[in-house]
Amino acid sequence: MQEVELSDILTAREDGDYIVNIGPQHPSTHGVMRFVVSLKGEMLEYVIPHCGYIHRGIEKMCERMTYPQIIHLTDRMDYLSAHMNNEAVSLLVEKATGVEVPERVKYIRTILSELQRIASHQLWWAAFGMDMGGLTCFFYGLRDREHILDIFEESFGSRLLHSYVCPGGLMGDIHPNFQKRTKEFIKYFRKKLPEYDQLLTGNVIFEQRTKGMGIMSKADAISFGATGPVGRGSNFACDIRKKFPYSAYDKVDFKEILYTEGDSWARYKVRVDEMWESMKIIEQLIDNIPEGDYSAKMKPVIKLPEGEYSQRVETAKGDLGVFVVSKGEKYPYRMHFRTPNFNNLFVISQLCAGNKIADLIAISGSLDLVIPDIDR
Amino acid sequence: MEKEQLGLVLAELFPTLEINTSGDSVRFKADTADIHKIAAVLRDDKRLQFDYLFNLYGVDREDRFSMIYGLESTILGHIVVIETDIADHDNPIIDTVSDLWKTAQYQEREVYDLMGVKFTNHPDLRRLFLEDGWGFPLRKDYKDDINFIER
């Protein structure tokens, strides 16, 4: 990126230069995110993201909470990947205390993660279509997402913020209907997913607004640390499930979706294809969930031995890292979350430069940003 | 590259440093003054090629600050964790690595915002989440009379 002084960007220099503020309450920013945009006529020059509108100080709060309590905070970072966020902290605590969780837990966690990934991508698909004026997409996406949320609600009583995965295993066993309903959903969604393609993928307007827009090279994706579907759209093989398998990902066969174009279109295709892959993973596991306990025996007060621990998982948005410095107490001394959205956000200025202002919405939509995950 | 092999390459490149290969990933401790030089070698050496900075965070250890860098090579698939201690707790300063990895520019801004570590040669060191004039909440001596409940 070109190095510029902030004061230069924020002053209109010649005729036709504008500084426009977008957000923090603009619906297309998908949350409380504010962009200050420098324009030359209709063309974007710089996009400066301003964060912090939903900063809650989660890392500081963690320093005064026990590990089972922290689980409930992680839900609220990327609320569309609640299971994976819970799992990241749980895996870290289990690794640090040397607890081996039952096979049953590993299988259920993997299935839940993949269901959550589908739900997240469905909502993104719905909102992405709507960002570009296709209101029908929103109804289609939410209609199908509802089925997953119903499965979640039946098994653990909440639809969005579950806090179901906890250190040692799960909060409770799955509902007896869980397997049946999940299989029903897969059967249903295998019929419905082609509709997504009919509605958006082949649409000329949609193609023109995404193909060749917001191109990011592989080198940039790596340098900016853009992971998840954003990175994989630029051919950056960053899937933690493949690189460092956790839970039951080493037992399943799935493809890491990679596209080389690096534009909004590629990022779109990665997510649609990932929904197919997630269904494949669930199908491989759903009939083979081993019998056993839903949780390993944990001490009533979990203390991590002194040292530094890390755990990375693949959420629907990318590489989530959890890092803990422990002094042997029941509270972490320092907890840090490397969140995928934080790193995915800052590519936006580079992606938007030279495009029209209307494309800012399309490009930021293709990044699938969840703002609470950025601000923490 | 395997952990032991990576440890040998690092020991050859930085003979004065103590490379620890016993943990999850290869770790070593570097001097604050050398951090940019070491980071550049790690990125550019053909045998290492650490092109992806997956993580960067600071720890307030009350008498000093620690900066921890997690590096991964997307080409060769290995990981190294570098730790460096900033001895001056009142005025912590360290060189930026944002010219080597673009993601560092924003992660360093976050560290500056929440922990108050200053980065020299950083192109745009502003607060990221909080207002100017706010304290540095991730420091252990941070006090907030209104929102903190002491137990």
Short mmCIF file of N, CA, C and O in Angstrom, two decimals, chain A residues 65-172:
data_model
loop_
_atom_site.label_atom_id
_atom_site.label_comp_id
_atom_site.label_asym_id
_atom_site.label_seq_id
_atom_site.Cartn_x
_atom_site.Cartn_y
_atom_site.Cartn_z
N MET A 65 -11.50 -13.64 34.63
CA MET A 65 -12.52 -14.67 34.53
C MET A 65 -11.87 -16.04 34.49
O MET A 65 -10.77 -16.20 33.99
N THR A 66 -12.59 -17.03 34.99
CA THR A 66 -12.09 -18.40 34.91
C THR A 66 -12.33 -18.91 33.49
O THR A 66 -13.12 -18.34 32.74
N TYR A 67 -11.66 -20.01 33.16
CA TYR A 67 -11.73 -20.48 31.78
C TYR A 67 -13.14 -20.88 31.35
O TYR A 67 -13.56 -20.54 30.25
N PRO A 68 -13.92 -21.58 32.20
CA PRO A 68 -15.30 -21.86 31.77
C PRO A 68 -16.12 -20.58 31.56
O PRO A 68 -17.03 -20.55 30.75
N GLN A 69 -15.80 -19.51 32.29
CA GLN A 69 -16.52 -18.25 32.08
C GLN A 69 -16.13 -17.59 30.76
O GLN A 69 -16.96 -16.96 30.10
N ILE A 70 -14.85 -17.73 30.41
CA ILE A 70 -14.35 -17.09 29.19
C ILE A 70 -15.08 -17.59 27.95
O ILE A 70 -15.31 -16.84 27.01
N ILE A 71 -15.48 -18.86 28.00
CA ILE A 71 -16.23 -19.45 26.88
C ILE A 71 -17.37 -18.54 26.44
O ILE A 71 -17.61 -18.33 25.26
N HIS A 72 -18.05 -17.96 27.43
CA HIS A 72 -19.23 -17.17 27.11
C HIS A 72 -18.86 -15.85 26.44
O HIS A 72 -19.69 -15.24 25.77
N LEU A 73 -17.63 -15.40 26.65
CA LEU A 73 -17.22 -14.17 25.97
C LEU A 73 -16.87 -14.44 24.51
O LEU A 73 -17.10 -13.61 23.64
N THR A 74 -16.31 -15.64 24.27
CA THR A 74 -15.84 -15.92 22.91
C THR A 74 -17.01 -16.02 21.93
O THR A 74 -16.86 -15.70 20.76
N ASP A 75 -18.16 -16.47 22.41
CA ASP A 75 -19.37 -16.46 21.58
C ASP A 75 -19.59 -15.10 20.95
O ASP A 75 -20.07 -14.97 19.83
N ARG A 76 -19.30 -14.08 21.75
CA ARG A 76 -19.70 -12.74 21.38
C ARG A 76 -18.66 -12.02 20.54
O ARG A 76 -18.82 -10.84 20.25
N MET A 77 -17.62 -12.72 20.14
CA MET A 77 -16.69 -12.11 19.20
C MET A 77 -17.25 -12.26 17.80
O MET A 77 -17.79 -11.34 17.24
N ASP A 78 -17.11 -13.44 17.23
CA ASP A 78 -17.71 -13.71 15.93
C ASP A 78 -18.96 -14.55 16.21
O ASP A 78 -18.89 -15.77 16.28
N TYR A 79 -20.10 -13.87 16.36
CA TYR A 79 -21.30 -14.59 16.79
C TYR A 79 -21.81 -15.56 15.73
O TYR A 79 -22.63 -16.41 16.01
N LEU A 80 -21.33 -15.44 14.49
CA LEU A 80 -21.74 -16.40 13.47
C LEU A 80 -20.88 -17.66 13.50
O LEU A 80 -21.19 -18.63 12.83
N SER A 81 -19.78 -17.63 14.24
CA SER A 81 -18.93 -18.82 14.38
C SER A 81 -18.83 -19.20 15.85
O SER A 81 -17.75 -19.58 16.31
N ALA A 82 -19.95 -19.09 16.57
CA ALA A 82 -19.89 -19.25 18.02
C ALA A 82 -19.27 -20.58 18.44
O ALA A 82 -18.44 -20.63 19.34
N HIS A 83 -19.64 -21.66 17.75
CA HIS A 83 -19.11 -22.97 18.14
C HIS A 83 -17.60 -23.04 18.00
O HIS A 83 -16.91 -23.58 18.85
N MET A 84 -17.11 -22.52 16.87
CA MET A 84 -15.67 -22.61 16.64
C MET A 84 -14.91 -21.77 17.65
O MET A 84 -13.82 -22.15 18.10
N ASN A 85 -15.46 -20.63 18.02
CA ASN A 85 -14.80 -19.79 19.02
C ASN A 85 -14.74 -20.50 20.37
O ASN A 85 -13.71 -20.49 21.04
N ASN A 86 -15.87 -21.12 20.76
CA ASN A 86 -15.88 -21.90 22.00
C ASN A 86 -14.85 -23.01 21.94
O ASN A 86 -14.12 -23.26 22.89
N GLU A 87 -14.81 -23.64 20.78
CA GLU A 87 -13.93 -24.80 20.61
C GLU A 87 -12.46 -24.40 20.75
O GLU A 87 -11.68 -25.14 21.32
N ALA A 88 -12.13 -23.21 20.24
CA ALA A 88 -10.74 -22.77 20.29
C ALA A 88 -10.25 -22.69 21.73
O ALA A 88 -9.19 -23.22 22.07
N VAL A 89 -11.03 -22.05 22.59
CA VAL A 89 -10.63 -21.93 23.99
C VAL A 89 -10.66 -23.29 24.68
O VAL A 89 -9.75 -23.64 25.44
N SER A 90 -11.68 -24.08 24.36
CA SER A 90 -11.78 -25.41 24.98
C SER A 90 -10.58 -26.27 24.63
O SER A 90 -9.98 -26.91 25.50
N LEU A 91 -10.21 -26.27 23.35
CA LEU A 91 -9.06 -27.09 22.92
C LEU A 91 -7.80 -26.63 23.63
O LEU A 91 -6.96 -27.44 24.02
N LEU A 92 -7.66 -25.30 23.78
CA LEU A 92 -6.47 -24.78 24.43
C LEU A 92 -6.41 -25.24 25.88
O LEU A 92 -5.37 -25.70 26.36
N VAL A 93 -7.53 -25.15 26.59
CA VAL A 93 -7.55 -25.56 28.00
C VAL A 93 -7.26 -27.06 28.11
O VAL A 93 -6.49 -27.50 28.96
N GLU A 94 -7.86 -27.85 27.21
CA GLU A 94 -7.63 -29.29 27.26
C GLU A 94 -6.16 -29.63 26.97
O GLU A 94 -5.57 -30.50 27.60
N LYS A 95 -5.59 -28.92 25.99
CA LYS A 95 -4.19 -29.16 25.66
C LYS A 95 -3.29 -28.82 26.85
O LYS A 95 -2.38 -29.57 27.20
N ALA A 96 -3.59 -27.70 27.50
CA ALA A 96 -2.73 -27.23 28.59
C ALA A 96 -2.86 -28.12 29.82
O ALA A 96 -1.88 -28.34 30.53
N THR A 97 -4.06 -28.63 30.10
CA THR A 97 -4.23 -29.46 31.29
C THR A 97 -4.03 -30.94 31.00
O THR A 97 -4.08 -31.76 31.90
N GLY A 98 -3.79 -31.28 29.72
CA GLY A 98 -3.53 -32.68 29.37
C GLY A 98 -4.75 -33.56 29.44
O GLY A 98 -4.65 -34.75 29.71
N VAL A 99 -5.92 -32.99 29.24
CA VAL A 99 -7.16 -33.79 29.29
C VAL A 99 -7.44 -34.32 27.89
O VAL A 99 -7.37 -33.60 26.91
N GLU A 100 -7.73 -35.61 27.84
CA GLU A 100 -8.11 -36.22 26.56
C GLU A 100 -9.63 -36.32 26.52
O GLU A 100 -10.24 -36.95 27.36
N VAL A 101 -10.25 -35.66 25.53
CA VAL A 101 -11.71 -35.69 25.49
C VAL A 101 -12.18 -36.96 24.78
O VAL A 101 -11.47 -37.50 23.94
N PRO A 102 -13.39 -37.46 25.13
CA PRO A 102 -13.91 -38.68 24.48
C PRO A 102 -14.08 -38.47 22.97
O PRO A 102 -14.29 -37.35 22.51
N GLU A 103 -14.00 -39.58 22.25
CA GLU A 103 -14.17 -39.54 20.79
C GLU A 103 -15.51 -38.92 20.40
O GLU A 103 -15.63 -38.19 19.43
N ARG A 104 -16.53 -39.25 21.20
CA ARG A 104 -17.88 -38.74 20.92
C ARG A 104 -17.88 -37.21 20.84
O ARG A 104 -18.49 -36.63 19.95
N VAL A 105 -17.16 -36.62 21.79
CA VAL A 105 -17.11 -35.16 21.83
C VAL A 105 -16.46 -34.61 20.55
O VAL A 105 -16.95 -33.66 19.95
N LYS A 106 -15.36 -35.27 20.14
CA LYS A 106 -14.66 -34.79 18.95
C LYS A 106 -15.57 -34.81 17.73
O LYS A 106 -15.59 -33.88 16.93
N TYR A 107 -16.32 -35.90 17.61
CA TYR A 107 -17.22 -36.01 16.46
C TYR A 107 -18.30 -34.94 16.50
O TYR A 107 -18.57 -34.27 15.50
N ILE A 108 -18.92 -34.79 17.69
CA ILE A 108 -20.01 -33.82 17.78
C ILE A 108 -19.49 -32.41 17.52
O ILE A 108 -20.10 -31.62 16.80
N ARG A 109 -18.32 -32.10 18.08
CA ARG A 109 -17.75 -30.77 17.87
C ARG A 109 -17.54 -30.49 16.39
O ARG A 109 -17.81 -29.39 15.90
N THR A 110 -17.01 -31.50 15.69
CA THR A 110 -16.75 -31.29 14.26
C THR A 110 -18.05 -31.08 13.50
O THR A 110 -18.13 -30.18 12.64
N ILE A 111 -19.08 -31.87 13.83
CA ILE A 111 -20.36 -31.71 13.13
C ILE A 111 -20.93 -30.32 13.41
O ILE A 111 -21.39 -29.62 12.50
N LEU A 112 -20.86 -29.91 14.68
CA LEU A 112 -21.40 -28.60 15.03
C LEU A 112 -20.65 -27.48 14.31
O LEU A 112 -21.24 -26.54 13.81
N SER A 113 -19.32 -27.60 14.27
CA SER A 113 -18.53 -26.58 13.58
C SER A 113 -18.96 -26.46 12.13
O SER A 113 -19.08 -25.36 11.60
N GLU A 114 -19.19 -27.61 11.50
CA GLU A 114 -19.53 -27.56 10.08
C GLU A 114 -20.95 -27.03 9.87
O GLU A 114 -21.21 -26.29 8.93
N LEU A 115 -21.87 -27.41 10.77
CA LEU A 115 -23.23 -26.85 10.69
C LEU A 115 -23.16 -25.33 10.85
O LEU A 115 -23.79 -24.57 10.13
N GLN A 116 -22.32 -24.91 11.80
CA GLN A 116 -22.17 -23.48 12.05
C GLN A 116 -21.57 -22.78 10.84
O GLN A 116 -21.96 -21.68 10.47
N ARG A 117 -20.62 -23.46 10.20
CA ARG A 117 -19.99 -22.87 9.01
C ARG A 117 -21.04 -22.69 7.91
O ARG A 117 -21.09 -21.66 7.25
N ILE A 118 -21.89 -23.70 7.73
CA ILE A 118 -22.93 -23.57 6.70
C ILE A 118 -23.85 -22.40 7.06
O ILE A 118 -24.16 -21.55 6.22
N ALA A 119 -24.26 -22.33 8.34
CA ALA A 119 -25.17 -21.26 8.76
C ALA A 119 -24.54 -19.89 8.52
O ALA A 119 -25.19 -18.96 8.04
N SER A 120 -23.25 -19.79 8.84
CA SER A 120 -22.55 -18.52 8.65
C SER A 120 -22.50 -18.13 7.17
O SER A 120 -22.76 -16.99 6.80
N HIS A 121 -22.16 -19.11 6.33
CA HIS A 121 -22.08 -18.83 4.90
C HIS A 121 -23.45 -18.52 4.32
O HIS A 121 -23.57 -17.73 3.39
N GLN A 122 -24.49 -19.16 4.87
CA GLN A 122 -25.84 -18.86 4.38
C GLN A 122 -26.20 -17.41 4.68
O GLN A 122 -26.71 -16.70 3.81
N LEU A 123 -25.90 -16.97 5.89
CA LEU A 123 -26.23 -15.59 6.24
C LEU A 123 -25.41 -14.64 5.38
O LEU A 123 -25.90 -13.62 4.91
N TRP A 124 -24.12 -14.98 5.19
CA TRP A 124 -23.28 -14.13 4.34
C TRP A 124 -23.86 -14.06 2.93
O TRP A 124 -23.95 -12.99 2.34
N TRP A 125 -24.27 -15.23 2.40
CA TRP A 125 -24.79 -15.27 1.03
C TRP A 125 -26.04 -14.39 0.95
O TRP A 125 -26.23 -13.63 0.00
N ALA A 126 -26.88 -14.52 1.97
CA ALA A 126 -28.11 -13.73 2.00
C ALA A 126 -27.79 -12.24 1.99
O ALA A 126 -28.34 -11.47 1.20
N ALA A 127 -26.86 -11.84 2.87
CA ALA A 127 -26.57 -10.42 3.00
C ALA A 127 -25.80 -9.89 1.79
O ALA A 127 -25.99 -8.75 1.37
N PHE A 128 -24.96 -10.74 1.23
CA PHE A 128 -24.17 -10.33 0.06
C PHE A 128 -25.09 -10.04 -1.12
O PHE A 128 -24.93 -9.05 -1.82
N GLY A 129 -26.06 -10.93 -1.33
CA GLY A 129 -27.02 -10.69 -2.40
C GLY A 129 -27.79 -9.41 -2.16
O GLY A 129 -28.01 -8.61 -3.07
N MET A 130 -28.17 -9.19 -0.90
CA MET A 130 -28.95 -8.00 -0.59
C MET A 130 -28.13 -6.73 -0.76
O MET A 130 -28.64 -5.71 -1.21
N ASP A 131 -26.85 -6.80 -0.42
CA ASP A 131 -25.98 -5.64 -0.62
C ASP A 131 -26.03 -5.16 -2.06
O ASP A 131 -25.83 -3.98 -2.34
N MET A 132 -26.22 -6.09 -2.97
CA MET A 132 -26.21 -5.72 -4.38
C MET A 132 -27.61 -5.60 -4.94
O MET A 132 -27.81 -5.64 -6.14
N GLY A 133 -28.59 -5.50 -4.06
CA GLY A 133 -29.94 -5.21 -4.51
C GLY A 133 -30.83 -6.41 -4.73
O GLY A 133 -31.97 -6.26 -5.14
N GLY A 134 -30.31 -7.63 -4.49
CA GLY A 134 -31.13 -8.81 -4.69
C GLY A 134 -31.82 -9.21 -3.39
O GLY A 134 -31.30 -10.03 -2.64
N LEU A 135 -32.97 -8.65 -3.12
CA LEU A 135 -33.61 -8.88 -1.83
C LEU A 135 -34.04 -10.33 -1.66
O LEU A 135 -34.09 -10.85 -0.55
N THR A 136 -34.35 -11.00 -2.77
CA THR A 136 -34.80 -12.39 -2.68
C THR A 136 -33.76 -13.26 -1.98
O THR A 136 -34.12 -14.16 -1.22
N CYS A 137 -32.48 -12.97 -2.25
CA CYS A 137 -31.40 -13.76 -1.64
C CYS A 137 -31.56 -13.80 -0.14
O CYS A 137 -31.31 -14.83 0.49
N PHE A 138 -31.92 -12.67 0.42
CA PHE A 138 -31.99 -12.60 1.87
C PHE A 138 -33.01 -13.59 2.41
O PHE A 138 -32.76 -14.27 3.40
N PHE A 139 -34.15 -13.69 1.73
CA PHE A 139 -35.17 -14.62 2.20
C PHE A 139 -34.72 -16.06 2.01
O PHE A 139 -34.94 -16.91 2.87
N TYR A 140 -34.11 -16.35 0.89
CA TYR A 140 -33.63 -17.71 0.63
C TYR A 140 -32.62 -18.13 1.69
O TYR A 140 -32.71 -19.21 2.26
N GLY A 141 -31.65 -17.27 1.92
CA GLY A 141 -30.57 -17.60 2.86
C GLY A 141 -31.10 -17.82 4.26
O GLY A 141 -30.78 -18.80 4.93
N LEU A 142 -31.93 -16.89 4.72
CA LEU A 142 -32.43 -17.01 6.09
C LEU A 142 -33.41 -18.17 6.25
O LEU A 142 -33.48 -18.79 7.31
N ARG A 143 -34.15 -18.46 5.19
CA ARG A 143 -35.06 -19.61 5.23
C ARG A 143 -34.29 -20.89 5.55
O ARG A 143 -34.67 -21.65 6.44
N ASP A 144 -33.17 -21.08 4.87
CA ASP A 144 -32.41 -22.31 5.08
C ASP A 144 -31.63 -22.29 6.37
O ASP A 144 -31.43 -23.32 7.01
N ARG A 145 -31.17 -21.09 6.76
CA ARG A 145 -30.41 -20.99 8.01
C ARG A 145 -31.28 -21.34 9.19
O ARG A 145 -30.83 -21.91 10.18
N GLU A 146 -32.55 -21.00 9.08
CA GLU A 146 -33.50 -21.29 10.15
C GLU A 146 -33.49 -22.77 10.53
O GLU A 146 -33.61 -23.12 11.69
N HIS A 147 -33.33 -23.64 9.54
CA HIS A 147 -33.33 -25.08 9.81
C HIS A 147 -32.17 -25.45 10.74
O HIS A 147 -32.33 -26.28 11.63
N ILE A 148 -31.00 -24.86 10.48
CA ILE A 148 -29.84 -25.16 11.33
C ILE A 148 -30.07 -24.61 12.73
O ILE A 148 -29.82 -25.29 13.73
N LEU A 149 -30.58 -23.39 12.81
CA LEU A 149 -30.79 -22.79 14.13
C LEU A 149 -31.82 -23.61 14.92
O LEU A 149 -31.70 -23.72 16.14
N ASP A 150 -32.79 -24.18 14.23
CA ASP A 150 -33.76 -25.03 14.93
C ASP A 150 -33.09 -26.27 15.51
O ASP A 150 -33.41 -26.69 16.63
N ILE A 151 -32.17 -26.85 14.75
CA ILE A 151 -31.43 -28.01 15.27
C ILE A 151 -30.65 -27.60 16.51
O ILE A 151 -30.66 -28.29 17.53
N PHE A 152 -29.99 -26.46 16.43
CA PHE A 152 -29.22 -25.96 17.58
C PHE A 152 -30.16 -25.74 18.78
O PHE A 152 -29.85 -26.11 19.90
N GLU A 153 -31.28 -25.13 18.51
CA GLU A 153 -32.18 -24.78 19.61
C GLU A 153 -32.68 -26.04 20.32
O GLU A 153 -32.76 -26.09 21.54
N GLU A 154 -32.97 -27.06 19.52
CA GLU A 154 -33.47 -28.29 20.12
C GLU A 154 -32.42 -28.96 20.98
O GLU A 154 -32.70 -29.47 22.05
N SER A 155 -31.16 -28.93 20.52
CA SER A 155 -30.13 -29.66 21.24
C SER A 155 -29.61 -28.90 22.45
O SER A 155 -29.33 -29.48 23.47
N PHE A 156 -29.45 -27.57 22.34
CA PHE A 156 -28.88 -26.88 23.50
C PHE A 156 -29.55 -25.55 23.80
O PHE A 156 -28.96 -24.71 24.46
N GLY A 157 -30.74 -25.37 23.33
CA GLY A 157 -31.56 -24.31 23.88
C GLY A 157 -31.28 -22.90 23.42
O GLY A 157 -31.94 -21.98 23.85
N SER A 158 -30.30 -22.71 22.56
CA SER A 158 -30.08 -21.35 22.08
C SER A 158 -29.79 -21.39 20.60
O SER A 158 -29.34 -22.40 20.07
N ARG A 159 -30.06 -20.28 19.95
CA ARG A 159 -29.97 -20.26 18.50
C ARG A 159 -28.69 -19.60 18.01
O ARG A 159 -28.14 -19.99 16.99
N LEU A 160 -28.23 -18.59 18.71
CA LEU A 160 -27.10 -17.83 18.18
C LEU A 160 -25.85 -18.01 19.04
O LEU A 160 -24.81 -18.42 18.56
N LEU A 161 -25.96 -17.67 20.32
CA LEU A 161 -24.80 -17.74 21.21
C LEU A 161 -24.97 -18.97 22.08
O LEU A 161 -25.72 -18.95 23.05
N HIS A 162 -24.28 -20.06 21.72
CA HIS A 162 -24.59 -21.35 22.34
C HIS A 162 -23.84 -21.60 23.63
O HIS A 162 -24.40 -22.10 24.57
N SER A 163 -22.53 -21.27 23.63
CA SER A 163 -21.66 -21.66 24.75
C SER A 163 -21.85 -23.13 25.08
O SER A 163 -21.92 -23.51 26.23
N TYR A 164 -21.96 -23.94 24.05
CA TYR A 164 -22.27 -25.35 24.23
C TYR A 164 -20.99 -26.17 24.37
O TYR A 164 -20.94 -27.12 25.13
N VAL A 165 -19.97 -25.79 23.61
CA VAL A 165 -18.69 -26.47 23.72
C VAL A 165 -17.94 -25.84 24.88
O VAL A 165 -17.82 -24.63 24.95
N CYS A 166 -17.48 -26.66 25.81
CA CYS A 166 -16.80 -26.09 26.97
C CYS A 166 -15.56 -26.94 27.27
O CYS A 166 -15.43 -28.03 26.75
N PRO A 167 -14.64 -26.44 28.10
CA PRO A 167 -13.44 -27.23 28.39
C PRO A 167 -13.83 -28.60 28.92
O PRO A 167 -14.64 -28.71 29.83
N GLY A 168 -13.29 -29.63 28.30
CA GLY A 168 -13.60 -31.00 28.73
C GLY A 168 -14.59 -31.69 27.82
O GLY A 168 -14.64 -32.89 27.79
N GLY A 169 -15.38 -30.95 27.10
CA GLY A 169 -16.35 -31.61 26.23
C GLY A 169 -17.49 -30.70 25.86
O GLY A 169 -17.29 -29.67 25.26
N LEU A 170 -18.70 -31.12 26.24
CA LEU A 170 -19.90 -30.36 25.91
C LEU A 170 -20.69 -30.10 27.19
O LEU A 170 -20.52 -30.79 28.18
N MET A 171 -21.55 -29.10 27.12
CA MET A 171 -22.35 -28.76 28.30
C MET A 171 -23.36 -29.86 28.63
O MET A 171 -23.73 -30.04 29.79
N GLY A 172 -23.84 -30.55 27.61
CA GLY A 172 -24.79 -31.63 27.83
C GLY A 172 -24.78 -32.51 26.61
O GLY A 172 -24.12 -32.18 25.61
#
